[in-house]
mmCIF file of C-alpha atoms in Angstrom:
data_model
loop_
_atom_site.group_PDB
_atom_site.id
_atom_site.type_symbol
_atom_site.label_atom_id
_atom_site.label_comp_id
_atom_site.label_asym_id
_atom_site.label_seq_id
_atom_site.Cartn_x
_atom_site.Cartn_y
_atom_site.Cartn_z
ATOM 1 C CA ARG A 1 8.789 3.210 0.616
ATOM 2 C CA GLY A 2 12.277 2.107 1.622
ATOM 3 C CA ILE A 3 11.494 2.446 5.314
ATOM 4 C CA ALA A 4 8.315 0.404 4.870
ATOM 5 C CA VAL A 5 10.285 -2.341 3.106
ATOM 6 C CA ALA A 6 12.814 -2.415 5.935
ATOM 7 C CA TYR A 7 10.104 -2.686 8.589
ATOM 8 C CA ARG A 8 8.343 -5.389 6.541
ATOM 9 C CA ASP A 9 11.549 -7.394 6.347
ATOM 10 C CA LEU A 10 12.049 -6.968 10.102
ATOM 11 C CA GLU A 11 8.468 -8.226 10.613
ATOM 12 C CA GLN A 12 7.496 -4.956 12.287
ATOM 13 C CA TYR A 13 4.255 -4.795 10.357
ATOM 14 C CA GLU A 14 2.564 -1.936 12.199
ATOM 15 C CA LYS A 15 5.521 0.372 11.536
ATOM 16 C CA ALA A 16 5.669 -0.876 7.955
ATOM 17 C CA LEU A 17 1.984 -0.020 7.471
ATOM 18 C CA THR A 18 2.467 3.445 8.912
ATOM 19 C CA SER A 19 5.374 4.092 6.550
ATOM 20 C CA VAL A 20 3.666 2.766 3.430
ATOM 21 C CA ASN A 21 0.500 4.729 4.227
ATOM 22 C CA LYS A 22 2.581 7.908 4.459
ATOM 23 C CA ALA A 23 4.116 7.100 1.079
ATOM 24 C CA LEU A 24 0.654 6.469 -0.393
ATOM 25 C CA ALA A 25 -0.532 9.846 0.887
ATOM 26 C CA LEU A 26 2.255 11.429 -1.175
ATOM 27 C CA ALA A 27 1.934 9.171 -4.238
ATOM 28 C CA PRO A 28 -1.583 7.679 -4.342
ATOM 29 C CA ASP A 29 -1.245 6.530 -7.954
ATOM 30 C CA ASN A 30 1.886 4.441 -7.412
ATOM 31 C CA PRO A 31 1.006 0.753 -7.914
ATOM 32 C CA GLU A 32 4.224 -0.411 -6.263
ATOM 33 C CA LEU A 33 3.048 1.127 -3.007
ATOM 34 C CA TYR A 34 -0.249 -0.784 -3.162
ATOM 35 C CA TYR A 35 1.715 -3.944 -3.889
ATOM 36 C CA LEU A 36 3.949 -3.289 -0.890
ATOM 37 C CA ARG A 37 0.975 -2.590 1.380
ATOM 38 C CA ALA A 38 -0.660 -5.786 0.122
ATOM 39 C CA GLN A 39 2.447 -7.733 1.121
ATOM 40 C CA ILE A 40 2.525 -6.133 4.562
ATOM 41 C CA LEU A 41 -1.176 -6.772 5.160
ATOM 42 C CA TYR A 42 -0.750 -10.370 4.032
ATOM 43 C CA HIS A 43 2.149 -11.053 6.388
ATOM 44 C CA LYS A 44 0.438 -9.284 9.275
ATOM 45 C CA GLY A 45 -2.831 -11.122 8.595
ATOM 46 C CA LYS A 46 -1.062 -14.467 8.272
ATOM 47 C CA ALA A 47 0.766 -13.968 11.576
ATOM 48 C CA ALA A 48 -2.425 -12.905 13.367
ATOM 49 C CA ARG A 49 -4.692 -15.344 11.498
ATOM 50 C CA ASP A 50 -6.832 -12.326 10.643
ATOM 51 C CA THR A 51 -9.024 -12.793 7.573
ATOM 52 C CA THR A 52 -9.926 -9.092 7.533
ATOM 53 C CA LEU A 53 -6.287 -8.206 6.918
ATOM 54 C CA LEU A 54 -5.964 -10.960 4.328
ATOM 55 C CA ASN A 55 -8.994 -9.618 2.468
ATOM 56 C CA ALA A 56 -7.547 -6.096 2.650
ATOM 57 C CA SER A 57 -4.355 -7.435 1.102
ATOM 58 C CA LEU A 58 -6.377 -8.886 -1.790
ATOM 59 C CA ALA A 59 -7.887 -5.466 -2.429
ATOM 60 C CA ASP A 60 -4.430 -3.887 -2.561
ATOM 61 C CA PHE A 61 -3.061 -6.617 -4.827
ATOM 62 C CA ASP A 62 -5.996 -5.838 -7.126
ATOM 63 C CA ARG A 63 -5.323 -2.089 -6.995
ATOM 64 C CA ALA A 64 -1.708 -2.683 -7.957
ATOM 65 C CA TYR A 65 -2.732 -5.048 -10.741
ATOM 66 C CA GLU A 66 -5.150 -2.488 -12.182
ATOM 67 C CA LYS A 67 -2.125 -0.307 -12.953
ATOM 68 C CA ARG A 68 -0.020 -3.194 -14.295
ATOM 69 C CA ASN A 69 0.854 -1.192 -17.410
ATOM 70 C CA GLN A 70 3.056 0.966 -15.136
ATOM 71 C CA LEU A 71 4.970 -2.031 -13.793
ATOM 72 C CA PRO A 72 7.634 -4.356 -15.173
ATOM 73 C CA GLU A 73 6.309 -7.776 -16.138
ATOM 74 C CA PHE A 74 8.217 -9.582 -13.363
ATOM 75 C CA ILE A 75 6.392 -7.494 -10.743
ATOM 76 C CA VAL A 76 3.026 -8.181 -12.382
ATOM 77 C CA GLU A 77 3.831 -11.897 -12.232
ATOM 78 C CA ALA A 78 4.794 -11.574 -8.553
ATOM 79 C CA ILE A 79 1.538 -9.763 -7.794
ATOM 80 C CA ASN A 80 -0.445 -12.584 -9.396
ATOM 81 C CA ARG A 81 1.549 -15.279 -7.590
ATOM 82 C CA GLU A 82 1.295 -13.613 -4.181
ATOM 83 C CA ARG A 83 -2.401 -12.882 -4.652
ATOM 84 C CA ARG A 84 -3.002 -16.590 -5.291
ATOM 85 C CA LEU A 85 -1.224 -17.392 -2.015
ATOM 86 C CA VAL A 86 -3.622 -15.117 -0.147
ATOM 87 C CA GLU A 87 -6.634 -16.724 -1.823
ATOM 88 C CA GLU A 88 -5.342 -20.179 -0.921
ATOM 89 C CA ARG A 89 -4.843 -19.159 2.704
ATOM 90 C CA LEU A 90 -8.398 -17.794 2.855
ATOM 91 C CA THR A 91 -9.893 -21.009 1.501
ATOM 92 C CA ARG A 92 -8.171 -23.288 4.032
#
């Protein structure tokens, strides 16, 4: 997870996706990992103007939100806020 965050922050989205997918293979029930992958897919999709990636990010935001009872409230709020940003970008 930490490596994926670092690559995300460095805007190296392909490496970030590889790292987060490895983490998800080890912990498939961790909603924070779906939230992180949603963020990565959003940034990658925004940079590439790729609606397929943006839609994939929505799916991961939803997967993270489904397990919101495992997350602190401030993360749940961030998921909702960032998901709205993706929806707005898709409707432009």
